[in-house]
């Protein structure tokens, strides 16, 4: 049996293609931290870097997970670029109105300075505090918010963006180029706070919304470029797409992203096969709603055991939710997730 490792060593073993002592655990729990801190209105919490950091650290001390994913939702970059965002009382912020009403307006967009735009600066503050406090004990992923395709869809507005795609307007590439530059700058800023890794979510580019062919034309090239440019700076990237990403999983792996985040809809065996012979690690795919938020601890354990049995052999696997856990997720279900990795994820499996 391998020697017992600390969280950072454990995750780094996974990312380098080696076997850790056991399967590491990630908690995609930024909304849970708000609930744990007994926050009455999440709006103030998700605008306050110190509060978000305190919540992340408190959750880590409570659950002892290996990977902390520091963020405030899916609209920070969009807000920084001029999208109208609404902060909800008991949930994550959401984009509600685009930044541009025409592709003719792309040149009016400016690349935001993460240190100067309040929403980004507070997120960076949260990452920095977490890294300063426990960055030598836990693997910190400072989330770079949305990927190029997702950010572009928020800037243009989802309905109009889909219409632009259907028409095949070449100016979309101009918008995606801008979005890629914004993502890269924020990703580097997250790493400057001391994070071990950064990550993006690019869910609108998945097969649940657009075809694999359209993904390969409009989304893949920009994520690939982002990965390559960040790798040149020594920055590992995690890449998430919600929904059934199975038809594009080989493409996602071929971007070179260090971690591929999958959810419960993906075919686990196909995802494992896609990463065979690569150093790409898989993260997920436990259902955050039906299982973690609304299931029993026994349901969580069963889902975790299945995931470990399929995705764990040979390494390259981090157990966690397939997406963000609802604030209402019971503590005992989170405990079951952690314990499943400890009980069933010991190597050799």
GROMACS .gro file of C-alpha atoms in nm:
model
  349
    1UNK     CA    1   0.000   0.000   0.000
    2UNK     CA    2   0.140   0.346  -0.092
    3UNK     CA    3   0.244   0.575   0.192
    4UNK     CA    4  -0.018   0.819   0.318
    5UNK     CA    5   0.009   1.149   0.135
    6UNK     CA    6  -0.117   1.496   0.213
    7UNK     CA    7  -0.380   1.651  -0.012
    8UNK     CA    8  -0.137   1.840  -0.236
    9UNK     CA    9   0.085   1.537  -0.285
   10UNK     CA   10  -0.220   1.321  -0.350
   11UNK     CA   11  -0.357   1.545  -0.624
   12UNK     CA   12  -0.016   1.606  -0.780
   13UNK     CA   13   0.033   1.231  -0.807
   14UNK     CA   14  -0.294   1.209  -0.996
   15UNK     CA   15  -0.201   1.497  -1.227
   16UNK     CA   16   0.139   1.345  -1.304
   17UNK     CA   17  -0.007   1.008  -1.401
   18UNK     CA   18   0.106   0.832  -1.085
   19UNK     CA   19  -0.095   0.638  -0.829
   20UNK     CA   20  -0.180   0.825  -0.509
   21UNK     CA   21  -0.251   0.654  -0.179
   22UNK     CA   22  -0.624   0.697  -0.238
   23UNK     CA   23  -0.869   0.874  -0.466
   24UNK     CA   24  -0.866   1.248  -0.384
   25UNK     CA   25  -1.191   1.433  -0.319
   26UNK     CA   26  -1.309   1.767  -0.456
   27UNK     CA   27  -1.606   1.962  -0.324
   28UNK     CA   28  -1.773   2.199  -0.570
   29UNK     CA   29  -1.932   2.370  -0.272
   30UNK     CA   30  -1.931   2.748  -0.299
   31UNK     CA   31  -2.307   2.764  -0.234
   32UNK     CA   32  -2.277   2.519   0.055
   33UNK     CA   33  -2.023   2.752   0.216
   34UNK     CA   34  -2.280   3.033   0.216
   35UNK     CA   35  -2.528   2.806   0.391
   36UNK     CA   36  -2.267   2.692   0.643
   37UNK     CA   37  -2.187   3.053   0.730
   38UNK     CA   38  -2.558   3.112   0.803
   39UNK     CA   39  -2.574   3.393   0.549
   40UNK     CA   40  -2.918   3.554   0.520
   41UNK     CA   41  -2.857   3.707   0.178
   42UNK     CA   42  -2.608   3.543  -0.059
   43UNK     CA   43  -2.568   3.868  -0.255
   44UNK     CA   44  -2.345   4.025   0.009
   45UNK     CA   45  -2.156   3.701   0.064
   46UNK     CA   46  -2.069   3.652  -0.304
   47UNK     CA   47  -1.940   4.008  -0.327
   48UNK     CA   48  -1.710   3.975  -0.025
   49UNK     CA   49  -1.374   3.803  -0.074
   50UNK     CA   50  -1.302   3.773   0.296
   51UNK     CA   51  -1.640   3.613   0.365
   52UNK     CA   52  -1.604   3.366   0.077
   53UNK     CA   53  -1.257   3.271   0.198
   54UNK     CA   54  -1.382   3.223   0.553
   55UNK     CA   55  -1.659   2.995   0.422
   56UNK     CA   56  -1.417   2.786   0.214
   57UNK     CA   57  -1.177   2.743   0.504
   58UNK     CA   58  -1.459   2.657   0.745
   59UNK     CA   59  -1.588   2.393   0.504
   60UNK     CA   60  -1.240   2.246   0.465
   61UNK     CA   61  -1.194   2.226   0.839
   62UNK     CA   62  -1.535   2.056   0.866
   63UNK     CA   63  -1.503   1.804   0.582
   64UNK     CA   64  -1.129   1.767   0.515
   65UNK     CA   65  -1.155   1.741   0.137
   66UNK     CA   66  -0.844   1.748  -0.081
   67UNK     CA   67  -0.945   2.004  -0.348
   68UNK     CA   68  -1.101   2.344  -0.281
   69UNK     CA   69  -1.273   2.511  -0.576
   70UNK     CA   70  -1.285   2.885  -0.501
   71UNK     CA   71  -1.543   3.086  -0.697
   72UNK     CA   72  -1.871   3.276  -0.669
   73UNK     CA   73  -2.061   3.120  -0.959
   74UNK     CA   74  -2.079   3.149  -1.336
   75UNK     CA   75  -2.123   3.521  -1.401
   76UNK     CA   76  -1.817   3.700  -1.259
   77UNK     CA   77  -1.633   3.744  -1.589
   78UNK     CA   78  -1.955   3.834  -1.766
   79UNK     CA   79  -2.030   4.104  -1.509
   80UNK     CA   80  -1.674   4.236  -1.543
   81UNK     CA   81  -1.728   4.267  -1.919
   82UNK     CA   82  -2.055   4.460  -1.890
   83UNK     CA   83  -2.322   4.190  -1.870
   84UNK     CA   84  -2.609   4.272  -1.635
   85UNK     CA   85  -2.597   4.026  -1.346
   86UNK     CA   86  -2.854   3.966  -1.074
   87UNK     CA   87  -2.741   3.848  -0.731
   88UNK     CA   88  -3.000   3.615  -0.588
   89UNK     CA   89  -3.093   3.595  -0.223
   90UNK     CA   90  -3.037   3.221  -0.182
   91UNK     CA   91  -2.849   3.110  -0.492
   92UNK     CA   92  -2.565   3.198  -0.725
   93UNK     CA   93  -2.551   3.517  -0.935
   94UNK     CA   94  -2.698   3.489  -1.286
   95UNK     CA   95  -2.648   3.684  -1.609
   96UNK     CA   96  -2.974   3.844  -1.725
   97UNK     CA   97  -2.891   4.097  -2.000
   98UNK     CA   98  -2.609   4.092  -2.258
   99UNK     CA   99  -2.322   4.337  -2.285
  100UNK     CA  100  -2.362   4.385  -2.661
  101UNK     CA  101  -2.671   4.394  -2.879
  102UNK     CA  102  -2.489   4.334  -3.207
  103UNK     CA  103  -2.170   4.166  -3.322
  104UNK     CA  104  -2.082   4.507  -3.460
  105UNK     CA  105  -2.021   4.616  -3.101
  106UNK     CA  106  -1.744   4.369  -3.021
  107UNK     CA  107  -1.471   4.631  -3.058
  108UNK     CA  108  -1.638   4.836  -2.787
  109UNK     CA  109  -1.560   4.564  -2.532
  110UNK     CA  110  -1.253   4.612  -2.315
  111UNK     CA  111  -1.051   4.340  -2.144
  112UNK     CA  112  -1.117   4.390  -1.772
  113UNK     CA  113  -0.832   4.428  -1.526
  114UNK     CA  114  -0.900   4.159  -1.263
  115UNK     CA  115  -0.736   4.368  -0.992
  116UNK     CA  116  -0.959   4.668  -1.059
  117UNK     CA  117  -1.303   4.525  -1.132
  118UNK     CA  118  -1.471   4.467  -0.793
  119UNK     CA  119  -1.631   4.129  -0.863
  120UNK     CA  120  -1.305   3.982  -0.991
  121UNK     CA  121  -1.092   4.151  -0.726
  122UNK     CA  122  -1.308   4.004  -0.448
  123UNK     CA  123  -1.286   3.656  -0.600
  124UNK     CA  124  -0.909   3.694  -0.622
  125UNK     CA  125  -0.900   3.810  -0.261
  126UNK     CA  126  -1.088   3.495  -0.160
  127UNK     CA  127  -0.836   3.276  -0.343
  128UNK     CA  128  -0.542   3.466  -0.195
  129UNK     CA  129  -0.668   3.434   0.163
  130UNK     CA  130  -0.744   3.064   0.125
  131UNK     CA  131  -0.399   3.004  -0.021
  132UNK     CA  132  -0.230   3.199   0.255
  133UNK     CA  133  -0.422   3.018   0.527
  134UNK     CA  134  -0.428   2.656   0.408
  135UNK     CA  135  -0.250   2.648   0.072
  136UNK     CA  136   0.020   2.426   0.218
  137UNK     CA  137  -0.237   2.170   0.331
  138UNK     CA  138  -0.501   2.158   0.056
  139UNK     CA  139  -0.500   2.176  -0.324
  140UNK     CA  140  -0.651   2.513  -0.419
  141UNK     CA  141  -0.823   2.561  -0.753
  142UNK     CA  142  -0.884   2.931  -0.817
  143UNK     CA  143  -1.164   2.915  -1.072
  144UNK     CA  144  -1.125   3.136  -1.378
  145UNK     CA  145  -1.503   3.138  -1.416
  146UNK     CA  146  -1.634   3.076  -1.768
  147UNK     CA  147  -1.456   2.944  -2.075
  148UNK     CA  148  -1.448   3.132  -2.407
  149UNK     CA  149  -1.769   2.988  -2.554
  150UNK     CA  150  -1.971   3.029  -2.236
  151UNK     CA  151  -1.849   3.383  -2.179
  152UNK     CA  152  -1.926   3.474  -2.541
  153UNK     CA  153  -2.281   3.342  -2.500
  154UNK     CA  154  -2.334   3.562  -2.194
  155UNK     CA  155  -2.185   3.868  -2.363
  156UNK     CA  156  -2.414   3.833  -2.664
  157UNK     CA  157  -2.712   3.677  -2.486
  158UNK     CA  158  -2.780   3.307  -2.530
  159UNK     CA  159  -3.069   3.337  -2.777
  160UNK     CA  160  -2.890   3.580  -3.007
  161UNK     CA  161  -2.564   3.387  -2.977
  162UNK     CA  162  -2.734   3.066  -3.088
  163UNK     CA  163  -2.887   3.254  -3.382
  164UNK     CA  164  -2.543   3.386  -3.478
  165UNK     CA  165  -2.409   3.031  -3.470
  166UNK     CA  166  -2.696   2.904  -3.684
  167UNK     CA  167  -2.635   3.178  -3.939
  168UNK     CA  168  -2.261   3.112  -3.932
  169UNK     CA  169  -2.160   3.474  -3.885
  170UNK     CA  170  -1.778   3.481  -3.896
  171UNK     CA  171  -1.773   3.772  -3.649
  172UNK     CA  172  -1.840   3.512  -3.378
  173UNK     CA  173  -1.472   3.424  -3.399
  174UNK     CA  174  -1.388   3.784  -3.315
  175UNK     CA  175  -1.606   3.758  -3.007
  176UNK     CA  176  -1.455   3.423  -2.911
  177UNK     CA  177  -1.105   3.564  -2.952
  178UNK     CA  178  -1.194   3.847  -2.714
  179UNK     CA  179  -1.345   3.603  -2.465
  180UNK     CA  180  -1.032   3.387  -2.476
  181UNK     CA  181  -0.814   3.685  -2.391
  182UNK     CA  182  -1.040   3.772  -2.097
  183UNK     CA  183  -1.032   3.413  -1.968
  184UNK     CA  184  -0.655   3.391  -1.992
  185UNK     CA  185  -0.594   3.715  -1.805
  186UNK     CA  186  -0.824   3.612  -1.521
  187UNK     CA  187  -0.678   3.260  -1.507
  188UNK     CA  188  -0.328   3.402  -1.468
  189UNK     CA  189  -0.452   3.640  -1.200
  190UNK     CA  190  -0.597   3.344  -1.007
  191UNK     CA  191  -0.261   3.167  -1.020
  192UNK     CA  192  -0.085   3.481  -0.899
  193UNK     CA  193  -0.283   3.452  -0.576
  194UNK     CA  194  -0.109   3.124  -0.500
  195UNK     CA  195  -0.355   2.873  -0.646
  196UNK     CA  196  -0.223   2.533  -0.752
  197UNK     CA  197  -0.454   2.515  -1.053
  198UNK     CA  198  -0.727   2.709  -1.230
  199UNK     CA  199  -1.041   2.598  -1.412
  200UNK     CA  200  -1.314   2.701  -1.652
  201UNK     CA  201  -1.672   2.597  -1.718
  202UNK     CA  202  -1.784   2.596  -2.082
  203UNK     CA  203  -2.115   2.414  -2.053
  204UNK     CA  204  -2.310   2.586  -2.335
  205UNK     CA  205  -2.065   2.425  -2.577
  206UNK     CA  206  -2.171   2.073  -2.479
  207UNK     CA  207  -2.382   1.828  -2.681
  208UNK     CA  208  -2.688   1.905  -2.469
  209UNK     CA  209  -2.703   2.241  -2.647
  210UNK     CA  210  -2.499   2.235  -2.970
  211UNK     CA  211  -2.381   1.961  -3.206
  212UNK     CA  212  -2.035   1.807  -3.177
  213UNK     CA  213  -1.956   1.951  -3.519
  214UNK     CA  214  -2.043   2.300  -3.400
  215UNK     CA  215  -1.841   2.241  -3.083
  216UNK     CA  216  -1.536   2.152  -3.289
  217UNK     CA  217  -1.575   2.461  -3.504
  218UNK     CA  218  -1.652   2.725  -3.244
  219UNK     CA  219  -1.556   2.603  -2.896
  220UNK     CA  220  -1.271   2.356  -2.921
  221UNK     CA  221  -1.015   2.580  -3.097
  222UNK     CA  222  -1.040   2.849  -2.831
  223UNK     CA  223  -1.017   2.614  -2.534
  224UNK     CA  224  -0.721   2.444  -2.703
  225UNK     CA  225  -0.554   2.782  -2.750
  226UNK     CA  226  -0.625   2.876  -2.388
  227UNK     CA  227  -0.475   2.549  -2.260
  228UNK     CA  228  -0.162   2.587  -2.475
  229UNK     CA  229  -0.106   2.948  -2.374
  230UNK     CA  230  -0.157   2.871  -2.005
  231UNK     CA  231   0.072   2.567  -2.027
  232UNK     CA  232   0.341   2.797  -2.165
  233UNK     CA  233   0.309   2.988  -1.837
  234UNK     CA  234   0.322   2.666  -1.634
  235UNK     CA  235  -0.050   2.684  -1.549
  236UNK     CA  236  -0.263   2.365  -1.533
  237UNK     CA  237  -0.628   2.404  -1.631
  238UNK     CA  238  -0.939   2.206  -1.538
  239UNK     CA  239  -1.212   2.202  -1.805
  240UNK     CA  240  -1.580   2.146  -1.728
  241UNK     CA  241  -1.880   2.089  -1.953
  242UNK     CA  242  -2.215   1.999  -1.797
  243UNK     CA  243  -2.442   1.738  -1.947
  244UNK     CA  244  -2.362   1.435  -2.159
  245UNK     CA  245  -2.018   1.524  -2.287
  246UNK     CA  246  -1.956   1.169  -2.411
  247UNK     CA  247  -1.975   1.257  -2.785
  248UNK     CA  248  -1.696   1.513  -2.743
  249UNK     CA  249  -1.496   1.362  -2.456
  250UNK     CA  250  -1.203   1.270  -2.681
  251UNK     CA  251  -1.192   1.629  -2.806
  252UNK     CA  252  -1.199   1.762  -2.451
  253UNK     CA  253  -0.907   1.538  -2.357
  254UNK     CA  254  -0.713   1.640  -2.669
  255UNK     CA  255  -0.719   2.005  -2.558
  256UNK     CA  256  -0.445   1.905  -2.316
  257UNK     CA  257  -0.636   2.023  -2.009
  258UNK     CA  258  -0.493   1.874  -1.691
  259UNK     CA  259  -0.838   1.787  -1.550
  260UNK     CA  260  -1.157   1.704  -1.737
  261UNK     CA  261  -1.465   1.763  -1.520
  262UNK     CA  262  -1.762   1.543  -1.609
  263UNK     CA  263  -2.112   1.513  -1.467
  264UNK     CA  264  -2.354   1.229  -1.408
  265UNK     CA  265  -2.484   1.222  -1.766
  266UNK     CA  266  -2.148   1.127  -1.914
  267UNK     CA  267  -2.066   0.764  -1.991
  268UNK     CA  268  -1.800   0.688  -1.731
  269UNK     CA  269  -1.645   0.395  -1.917
  270UNK     CA  270  -1.613   0.602  -2.236
  271UNK     CA  271  -1.458   0.889  -2.042
  272UNK     CA  272  -1.208   0.655  -1.878
  273UNK     CA  273  -1.118   0.511  -2.216
  274UNK     CA  274  -1.069   0.859  -2.361
  275UNK     CA  275  -0.807   0.944  -2.101
  276UNK     CA  276  -0.618   0.613  -2.134
  277UNK     CA  277  -0.255   0.677  -2.222
  278UNK     CA  278  -0.278   1.046  -2.128
  279UNK     CA  279  -0.205   1.242  -1.811
  280UNK     CA  280  -0.554   1.396  -1.814
  281UNK     CA  281  -0.740   1.333  -1.489
  282UNK     CA  282  -1.117   1.298  -1.462
  283UNK     CA  283  -1.309   1.484  -1.191
  284UNK     CA  284  -1.668   1.414  -1.088
  285UNK     CA  285  -1.923   1.274  -1.164
  286UNK     CA  286  -2.160   1.235  -0.866
  287UNK     CA  287  -2.502   1.390  -0.931
  288UNK     CA  288  -2.509   1.709  -0.719
  289UNK     CA  289  -2.887   1.732  -0.710
  290UNK     CA  290  -3.062   1.394  -0.720
  291UNK     CA  291  -2.790   1.215  -0.520
  292UNK     CA  292  -2.596   1.464  -0.309
  293UNK     CA  293  -2.870   1.715  -0.233
  294UNK     CA  294  -3.177   1.490  -0.232
  295UNK     CA  295  -3.046   1.137  -0.182
  296UNK     CA  296  -2.952   0.951   0.133
  297UNK     CA  297  -2.596   0.887   0.257
  298UNK     CA  298  -2.640   0.531   0.128
  299UNK     CA  299  -2.728   0.669  -0.218
  300UNK     CA  300  -2.413   0.883  -0.210
  301UNK     CA  301  -2.197   0.590  -0.109
  302UNK     CA  302  -2.339   0.373  -0.387
  303UNK     CA  303  -2.279   0.641  -0.651
  304UNK     CA  304  -1.925   0.699  -0.527
  305UNK     CA  305  -1.843   0.328  -0.527
  306UNK     CA  306  -1.963   0.296  -0.884
  307UNK     CA  307  -1.756   0.595  -0.992
  308UNK     CA  308  -1.446   0.468  -0.814
  309UNK     CA  309  -1.486   0.121  -0.965
  310UNK     CA  310  -1.507   0.258  -1.319
  311UNK     CA  311  -1.291   0.570  -1.310
  312UNK     CA  312  -1.042   0.489  -1.036
  313UNK     CA  313  -0.836   0.196  -1.172
  314UNK     CA  314  -0.489   0.305  -1.278
  315UNK     CA  315  -0.530   0.647  -1.117
  316UNK     CA  316  -0.623   0.965  -1.301
  317UNK     CA  317  -0.938   1.023  -1.097
  318UNK     CA  318  -1.062   1.284  -0.848
  319UNK     CA  319  -1.398   1.206  -0.689
  320UNK     CA  320  -1.645   1.491  -0.655
  321UNK     CA  321  -1.977   1.639  -0.761
  322UNK     CA  322  -2.047   1.663  -1.131
  323UNK     CA  323  -2.126   2.032  -1.087
  324UNK     CA  324  -2.192   2.281  -0.807
  325UNK     CA  325  -2.375   2.138  -0.509
  326UNK     CA  326  -2.694   2.316  -0.402
  327UNK     CA  327  -2.672   2.510  -0.078
  328UNK     CA  328  -2.918   2.265   0.078
  329UNK     CA  329  -2.687   1.965   0.038
  330UNK     CA  330  -2.691   1.786   0.377
  331UNK     CA  331  -2.363   1.767   0.566
  332UNK     CA  332  -2.411   1.394   0.618
  333UNK     CA  333  -2.417   1.339   0.241
  334UNK     CA  334  -2.094   1.533   0.202
  335UNK     CA  335  -1.946   1.320   0.478
  336UNK     CA  336  -2.054   1.010   0.285
  337UNK     CA  337  -1.874   1.138  -0.024
  338UNK     CA  338  -1.552   1.191   0.170
  339UNK     CA  339  -1.575   0.859   0.350
  340UNK     CA  340  -1.642   0.666   0.030
  341UNK     CA  341  -1.308   0.781  -0.110
  342UNK     CA  342  -1.131   0.680   0.208
  343UNK     CA  343  -1.300   0.341   0.235
  344UNK     CA  344  -1.327   0.233  -0.128
  345UNK     CA  345  -1.066   0.448  -0.302
  346UNK     CA  346  -0.750   0.312  -0.142
  347UNK     CA  347  -0.487   0.202  -0.394
  348UNK     CA  348  -0.444  -0.061  -0.515
  349UNK     CA  349  -0.816  -0.073  -0.577
   0.00000   0.00000   0.00000
